[in-house]
XYZ file of C-alpha atoms in Angstrom:
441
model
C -12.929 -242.071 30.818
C -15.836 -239.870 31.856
C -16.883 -238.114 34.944
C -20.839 -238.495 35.555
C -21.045 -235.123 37.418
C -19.555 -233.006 35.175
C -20.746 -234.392 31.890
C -24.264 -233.831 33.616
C -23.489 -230.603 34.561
C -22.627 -229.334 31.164
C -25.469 -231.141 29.798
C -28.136 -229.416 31.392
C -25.795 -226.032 30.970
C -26.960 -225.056 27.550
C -25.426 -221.485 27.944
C -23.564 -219.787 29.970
C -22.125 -216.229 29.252
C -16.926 -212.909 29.164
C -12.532 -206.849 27.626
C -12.525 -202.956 27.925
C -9.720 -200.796 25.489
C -6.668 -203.195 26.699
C -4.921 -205.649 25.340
C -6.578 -208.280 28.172
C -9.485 -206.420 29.286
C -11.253 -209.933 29.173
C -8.795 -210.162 32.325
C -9.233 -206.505 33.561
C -5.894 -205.128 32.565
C -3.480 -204.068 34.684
C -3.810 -201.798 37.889
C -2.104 -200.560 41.559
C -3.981 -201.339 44.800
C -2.175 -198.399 46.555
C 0.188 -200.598 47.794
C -1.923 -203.849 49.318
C -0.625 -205.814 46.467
C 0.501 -208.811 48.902
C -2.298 -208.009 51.347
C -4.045 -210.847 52.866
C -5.349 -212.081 56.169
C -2.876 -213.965 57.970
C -4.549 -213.590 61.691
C -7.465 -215.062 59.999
C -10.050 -211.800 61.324
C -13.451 -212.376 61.017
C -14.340 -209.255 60.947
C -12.690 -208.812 57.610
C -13.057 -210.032 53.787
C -10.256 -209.816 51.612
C -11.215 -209.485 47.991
C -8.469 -210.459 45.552
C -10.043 -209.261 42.153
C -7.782 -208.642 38.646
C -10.738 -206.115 38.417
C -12.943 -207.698 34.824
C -13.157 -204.746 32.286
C -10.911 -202.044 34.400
C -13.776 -202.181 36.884
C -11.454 -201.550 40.022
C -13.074 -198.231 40.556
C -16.666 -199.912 40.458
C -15.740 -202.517 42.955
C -14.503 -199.939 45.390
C -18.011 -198.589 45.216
C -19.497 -201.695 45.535
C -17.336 -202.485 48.813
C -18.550 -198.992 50.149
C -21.843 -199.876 49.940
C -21.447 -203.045 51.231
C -19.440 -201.764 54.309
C -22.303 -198.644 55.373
C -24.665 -201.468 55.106
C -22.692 -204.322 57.049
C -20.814 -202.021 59.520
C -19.418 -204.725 62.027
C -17.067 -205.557 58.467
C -14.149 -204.154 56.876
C -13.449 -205.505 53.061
C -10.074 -205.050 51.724
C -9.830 -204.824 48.023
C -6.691 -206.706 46.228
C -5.303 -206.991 43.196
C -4.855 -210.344 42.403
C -2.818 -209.822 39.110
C -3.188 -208.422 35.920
C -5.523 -211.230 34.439
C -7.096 -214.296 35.458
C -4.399 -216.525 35.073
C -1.655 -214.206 37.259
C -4.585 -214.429 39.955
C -4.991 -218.153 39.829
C -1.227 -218.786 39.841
C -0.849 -216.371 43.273
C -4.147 -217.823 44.467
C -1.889 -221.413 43.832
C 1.086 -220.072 45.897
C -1.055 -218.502 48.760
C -2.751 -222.507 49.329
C 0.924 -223.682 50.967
C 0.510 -221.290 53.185
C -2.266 -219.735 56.082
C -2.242 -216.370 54.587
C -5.771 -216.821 52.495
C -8.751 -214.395 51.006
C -11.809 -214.682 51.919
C -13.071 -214.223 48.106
C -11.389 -214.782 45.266
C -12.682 -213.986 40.927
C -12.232 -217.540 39.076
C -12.140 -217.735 35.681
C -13.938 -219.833 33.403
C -10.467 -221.639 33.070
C -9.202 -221.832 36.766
C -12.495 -222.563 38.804
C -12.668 -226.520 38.308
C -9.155 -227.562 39.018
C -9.696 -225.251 42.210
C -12.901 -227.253 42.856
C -11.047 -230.475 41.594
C -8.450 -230.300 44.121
C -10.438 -228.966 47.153
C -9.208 -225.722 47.048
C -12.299 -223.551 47.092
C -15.691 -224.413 48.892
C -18.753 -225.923 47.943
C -21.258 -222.913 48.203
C -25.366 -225.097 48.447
C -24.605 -225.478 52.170
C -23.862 -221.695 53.098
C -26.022 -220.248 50.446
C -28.558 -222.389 52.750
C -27.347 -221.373 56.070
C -27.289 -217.717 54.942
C -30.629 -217.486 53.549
C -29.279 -217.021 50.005
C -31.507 -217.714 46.978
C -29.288 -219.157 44.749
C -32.195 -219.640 42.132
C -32.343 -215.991 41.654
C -28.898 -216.211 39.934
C -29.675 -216.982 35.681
C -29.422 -220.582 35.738
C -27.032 -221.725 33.341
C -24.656 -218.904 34.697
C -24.817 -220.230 38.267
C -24.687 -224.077 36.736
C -21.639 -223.373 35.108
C -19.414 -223.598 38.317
C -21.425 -227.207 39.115
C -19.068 -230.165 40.084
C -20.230 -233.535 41.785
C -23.747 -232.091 42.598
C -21.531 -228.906 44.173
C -21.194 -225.124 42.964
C -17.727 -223.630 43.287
C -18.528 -220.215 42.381
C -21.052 -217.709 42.041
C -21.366 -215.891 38.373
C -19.981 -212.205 38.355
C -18.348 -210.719 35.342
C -20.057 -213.456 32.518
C -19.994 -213.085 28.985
C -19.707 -214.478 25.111
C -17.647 -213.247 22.532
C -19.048 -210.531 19.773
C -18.406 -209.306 16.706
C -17.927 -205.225 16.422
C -18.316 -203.731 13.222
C -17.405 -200.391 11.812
C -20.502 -199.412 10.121
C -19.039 -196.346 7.764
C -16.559 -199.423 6.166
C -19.748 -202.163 5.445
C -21.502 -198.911 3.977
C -18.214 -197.663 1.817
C -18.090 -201.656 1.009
C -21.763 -201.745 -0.416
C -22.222 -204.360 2.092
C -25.157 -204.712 5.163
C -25.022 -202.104 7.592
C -26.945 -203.926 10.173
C -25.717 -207.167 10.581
C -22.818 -209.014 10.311
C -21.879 -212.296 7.709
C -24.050 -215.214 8.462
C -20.798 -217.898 7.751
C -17.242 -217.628 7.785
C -17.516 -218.196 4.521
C -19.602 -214.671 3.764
C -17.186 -213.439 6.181
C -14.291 -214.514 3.403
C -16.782 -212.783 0.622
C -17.426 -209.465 3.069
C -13.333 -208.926 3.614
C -11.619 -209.268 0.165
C -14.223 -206.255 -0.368
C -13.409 -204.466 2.756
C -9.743 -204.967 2.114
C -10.396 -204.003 -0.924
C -12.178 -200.631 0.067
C -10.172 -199.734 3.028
C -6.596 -200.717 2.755
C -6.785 -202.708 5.854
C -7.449 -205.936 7.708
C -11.368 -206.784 7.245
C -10.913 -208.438 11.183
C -8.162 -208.020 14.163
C -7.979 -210.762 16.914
C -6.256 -210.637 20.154
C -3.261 -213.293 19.923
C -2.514 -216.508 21.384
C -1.551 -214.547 24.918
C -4.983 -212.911 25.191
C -7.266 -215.582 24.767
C -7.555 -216.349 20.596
C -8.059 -220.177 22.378
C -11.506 -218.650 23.706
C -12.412 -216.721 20.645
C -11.362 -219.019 18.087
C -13.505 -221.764 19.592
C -16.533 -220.178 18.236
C -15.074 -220.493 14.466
C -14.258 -223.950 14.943
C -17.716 -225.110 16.388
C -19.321 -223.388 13.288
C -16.725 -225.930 10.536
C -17.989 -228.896 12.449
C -15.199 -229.348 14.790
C -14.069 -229.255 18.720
C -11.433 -229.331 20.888
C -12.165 -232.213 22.796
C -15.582 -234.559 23.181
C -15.719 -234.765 26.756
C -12.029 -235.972 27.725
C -10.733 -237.149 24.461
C -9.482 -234.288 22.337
C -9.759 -233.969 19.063
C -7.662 -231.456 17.545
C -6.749 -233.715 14.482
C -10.252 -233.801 13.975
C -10.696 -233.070 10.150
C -13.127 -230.365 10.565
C -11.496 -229.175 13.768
C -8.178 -228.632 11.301
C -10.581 -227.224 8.369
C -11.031 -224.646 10.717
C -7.359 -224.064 11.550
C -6.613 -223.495 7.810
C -9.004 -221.320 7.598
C -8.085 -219.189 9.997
C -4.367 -219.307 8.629
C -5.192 -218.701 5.576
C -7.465 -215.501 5.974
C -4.517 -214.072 7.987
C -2.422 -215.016 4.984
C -4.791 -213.341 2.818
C -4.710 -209.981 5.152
C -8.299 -210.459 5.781
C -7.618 -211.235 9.862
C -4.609 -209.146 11.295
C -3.662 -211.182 15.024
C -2.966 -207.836 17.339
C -1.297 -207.686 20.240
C -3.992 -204.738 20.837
C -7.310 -205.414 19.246
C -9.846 -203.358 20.483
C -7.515 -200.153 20.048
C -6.871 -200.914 16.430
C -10.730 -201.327 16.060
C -11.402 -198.490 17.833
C -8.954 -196.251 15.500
C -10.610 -197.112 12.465
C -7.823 -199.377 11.590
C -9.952 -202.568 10.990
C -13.108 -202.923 10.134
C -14.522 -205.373 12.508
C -13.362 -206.363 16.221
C -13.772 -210.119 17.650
C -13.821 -209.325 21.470
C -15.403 -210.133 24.364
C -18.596 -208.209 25.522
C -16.578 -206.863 28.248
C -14.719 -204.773 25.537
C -18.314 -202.545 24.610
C -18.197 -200.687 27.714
C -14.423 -199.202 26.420
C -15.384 -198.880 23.128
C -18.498 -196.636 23.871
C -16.161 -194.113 25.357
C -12.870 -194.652 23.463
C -13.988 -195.497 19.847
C -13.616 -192.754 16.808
C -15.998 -194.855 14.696
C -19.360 -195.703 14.516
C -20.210 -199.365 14.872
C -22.629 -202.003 15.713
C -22.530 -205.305 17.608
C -23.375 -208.893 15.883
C -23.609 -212.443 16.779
C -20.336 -214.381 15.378
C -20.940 -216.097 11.872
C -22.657 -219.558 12.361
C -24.153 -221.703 11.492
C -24.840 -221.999 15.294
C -24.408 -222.315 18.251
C -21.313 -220.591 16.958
C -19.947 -218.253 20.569
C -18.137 -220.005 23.116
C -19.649 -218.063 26.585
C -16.569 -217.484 29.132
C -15.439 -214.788 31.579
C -15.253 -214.763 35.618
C -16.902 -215.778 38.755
C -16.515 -215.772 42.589
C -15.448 -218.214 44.835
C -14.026 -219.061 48.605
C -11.045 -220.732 49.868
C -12.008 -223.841 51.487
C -8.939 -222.988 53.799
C -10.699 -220.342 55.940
C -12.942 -220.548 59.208
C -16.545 -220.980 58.591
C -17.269 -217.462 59.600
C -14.988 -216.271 57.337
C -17.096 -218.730 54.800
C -20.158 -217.068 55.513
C -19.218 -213.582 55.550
C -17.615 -214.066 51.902
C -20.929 -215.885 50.950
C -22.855 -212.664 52.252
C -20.850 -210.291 50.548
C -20.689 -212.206 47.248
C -24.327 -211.822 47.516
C -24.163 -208.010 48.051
C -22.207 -207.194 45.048
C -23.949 -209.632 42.459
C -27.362 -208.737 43.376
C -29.922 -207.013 41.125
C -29.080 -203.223 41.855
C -25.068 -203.754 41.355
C -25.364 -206.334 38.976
C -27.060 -204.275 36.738
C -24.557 -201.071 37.448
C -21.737 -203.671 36.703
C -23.452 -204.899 33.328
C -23.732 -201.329 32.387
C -20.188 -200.161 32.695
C -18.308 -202.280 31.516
C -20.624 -204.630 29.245
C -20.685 -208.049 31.160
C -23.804 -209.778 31.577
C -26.590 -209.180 34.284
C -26.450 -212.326 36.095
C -29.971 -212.307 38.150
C -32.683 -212.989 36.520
C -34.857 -210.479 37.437
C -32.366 -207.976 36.552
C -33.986 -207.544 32.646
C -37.317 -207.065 34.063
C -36.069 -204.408 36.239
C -37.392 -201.062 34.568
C -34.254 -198.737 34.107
C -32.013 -201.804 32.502
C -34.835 -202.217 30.460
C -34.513 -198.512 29.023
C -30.785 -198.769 29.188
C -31.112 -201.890 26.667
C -33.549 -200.495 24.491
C -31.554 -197.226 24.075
C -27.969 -199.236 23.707
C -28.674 -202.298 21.626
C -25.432 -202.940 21.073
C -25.865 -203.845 24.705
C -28.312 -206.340 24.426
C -26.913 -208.536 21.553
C -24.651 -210.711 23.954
C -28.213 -211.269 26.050
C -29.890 -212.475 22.584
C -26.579 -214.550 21.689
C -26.757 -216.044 25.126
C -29.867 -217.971 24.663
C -29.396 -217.876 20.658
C -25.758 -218.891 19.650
C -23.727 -220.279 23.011
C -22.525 -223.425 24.828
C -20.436 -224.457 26.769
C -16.680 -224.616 26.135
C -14.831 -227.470 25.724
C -13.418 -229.497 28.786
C -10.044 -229.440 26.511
C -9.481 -225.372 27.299
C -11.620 -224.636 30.392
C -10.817 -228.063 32.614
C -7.724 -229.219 31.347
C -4.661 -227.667 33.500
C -3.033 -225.082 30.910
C -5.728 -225.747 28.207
C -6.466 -222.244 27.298
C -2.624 -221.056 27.471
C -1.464 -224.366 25.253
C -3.830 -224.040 22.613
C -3.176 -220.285 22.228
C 0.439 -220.955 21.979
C -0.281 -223.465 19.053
C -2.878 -220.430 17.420
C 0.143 -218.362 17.343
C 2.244 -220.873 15.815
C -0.171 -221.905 12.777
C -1.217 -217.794 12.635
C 2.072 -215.650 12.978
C 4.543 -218.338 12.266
C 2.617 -219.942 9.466
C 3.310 -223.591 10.930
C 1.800 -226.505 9.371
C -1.807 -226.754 10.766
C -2.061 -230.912 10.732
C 1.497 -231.201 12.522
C 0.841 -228.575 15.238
C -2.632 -229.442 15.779
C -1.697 -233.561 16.068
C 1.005 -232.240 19.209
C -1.847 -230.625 20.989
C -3.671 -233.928 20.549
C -0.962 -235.221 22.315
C 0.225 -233.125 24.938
C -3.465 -232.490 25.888
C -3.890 -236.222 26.699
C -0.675 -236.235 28.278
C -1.937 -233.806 31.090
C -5.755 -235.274 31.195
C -4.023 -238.832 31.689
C -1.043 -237.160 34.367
C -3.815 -234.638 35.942
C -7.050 -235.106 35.889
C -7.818 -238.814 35.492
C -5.994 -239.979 38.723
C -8.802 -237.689 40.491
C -11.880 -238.494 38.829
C -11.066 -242.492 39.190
C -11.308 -241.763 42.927
């Protein structure tokens, strides 16, 4: 079983790009709306947009701004900011609750794991026609960002807080290691060499990982495209693939080793000096550059390549609401992604610009060269990415089984073959139940 569009669509998408000091910043963390937690707009004014956001990389401040700006520009509309939950997923299940009723946003931020079963079941709009009808250059968006929310010759979402994963390094531990201080292992397999000397030298974990509950599915994708392996080919998983499970006992076995610690909070146990590399997103850097006590850099993830799994958050529009509605949520999706605030995003909290013109614009051009640790998920992009498996990102509950089964094989020390062959199963399970009734049609 295939699906033309989609296999097409990830094709031609040969990149596409996703934490600040929390334990989900990847998700935004959690935060108050001043009491408009259930707001919404049940009388269906046109005059207003509501924005339900889990606010990507603590940014809730940032998108108040951006609404500001929007508003003394576009005074005939009010935007109401919500928060949609504490991470993606708590947004996409209240997003899911809100569809039996009337009482709809206007916008809503879809993750890289909840966008195509919203576009799968007609939940959210097709954008072409309005970005048309507005006078919206869609073309000025980076390409394989924009073509990542693609279905049936349709795009479900606009890119907005986009990313890959990184590796952070603690550059006083590679120097008290004897090892490189300006890059990071080349393999997994130098990473194994580079640890048992860290460990060594430190007296602690050579890597922490967020667990199974904060997306290890997304960033231990990465580690198992570089053994050989995949989640799924297309529609078929393959989990029980031998390489795919090569990888599994290798990560199980450098956690046994004390060479990975799996965290429940990563980036503050990096950021303490109490490991000596971070695998995060590169929403985490804009965090770290105010919260971290150590000095570190920022590297690709150990290849060989393309070895990052790109991720993180877009925008789309309930297909629910009056047209109007429609195009005032297209025009202000276009206000806050363009060049000026996607490049003030990018810089606070360490997401990716998503115009293109954005890196030609003169001041993000200083800001790169004078923050490199900046720029290294905009080399990786084009360098090291590719699209994630349909397995986590299109299979209902993808990203939240396979994390479940990371946390068995890592902190319970399950066998890796058994566990692995009952996500072969369950996965096909829901792809047979879910998905392949719809793309038959």
């Amino acid at each position: 079983m295939s699906n033309r569009s989609v296999t097409k669509r990830l094709g031609a998408v040969a990149l596409a790009a996703l934490t600040a000091v929390s334990l989900t910043a990847c998700a935004g963390g959690s935060t108050s709306d001043g009491g408009n937690s259930d707001g919404g707009n049940a009388a269906g004014d046109e005059n207003k947009i509501v924005f339900w956001s889990n606010h990507p990389g603590n940014s809730r401040d940032l998108e108040m701004e951006l609404i500001e700006a929007f508003e003394k520009e576009n005074p005939d509309l009010d935007v109401e900011l919500v928060d949609g939950g504490a991470n993606y997923e708590e947004l996409a299940q209240k997003f899911n609750a809100a569809l039996a009723g009337s009482d709809l946003p206007d916008v809503i931020v879809a993750s890289d794991v909840t966008w195509f079963n919203f576009a799968l079941n007609d939940a959210t709009t097709p954008l072409d026609d309005l970005w048309e009808s507005e006078n919206i250059n869609a073309d000025s968006y980076v390409d394989t960002l924009r073509d990542d929310y693609e279905y049936n010759g349709k795009h479900f979402g606009v890119p907005y807080s986009r990313s890959t994963n990184l590796m952070y390094w603690n550059t006083e531990d590679l120097a008290a290691a004897g090892l490189p201080t300006d890059r990071g292992p080349e393999t997994w397999q130098e990473f194994d060499e580079w640890a048992g000397k860290l460990k060594e030298t430190t007296g602690h974990p050579a890597l922490t990982i967020p667990d199974g509950s904060s997306y290890l599915d997304w960033y231990f994708q990465g580690m198992v495209w570089a053994f050989g392996g995949a989640y799924s080919q297309e529609w078929e998983p393959t989990f029980s693939d031998p390489k795919t499970i090569e990888a599994a006992k290798f990560l199980q076995d450098q956690v046994k080793k004390g060479h990975i610690e799996i965290s429940t909070d990563p980036t503050v146990a990096f950021g303490n000096g109490n490991a000596s590399s971070l695998l995060e997103s590169t929403g985490s850097l804009g965090g770290l550059k105010e919260s971290a006590t150590v000095p570190f850099i920022t590297t690709y993830l150990p290849g060989p390549g393309p070895s990052a799994a790109t991720g993180g958050a877009g925008l789309a529009v309930p297909n629910g609401i009056s047209d109007t509605r429609k195009k005032n949520a297209v025009k202000f999706i276009d206000f806050i992604t363009n060049t000026e605030n996607t490049i003030k995003f990018s810089q606070q909290t360490g997401y990716m610009p998503v115009r293109k013109d954005a890196l030609e614009d003169p001041e993000e051009r200083k800001f790169l060269d004078e923050n490199p640790n900046a720029e290294t998920a905009i080399k990786q992009l084009n360098d090291n990415t590719k699209p994630q498996d349909y397995a986590r990102v299109f299979v209902p509950g993808g990203g939240k089984r396979i994390g479940g089964a990371l946390d068995r094989i890592t902190v319970g020390g399950e066998d890796v073959e058994k566990v692995f062959a009952d996500l072969d199963t369950e996965t096909q399970q829901v792809i047979d139940r879910d998905i392949a009734p719809k793309l038959d049609k």
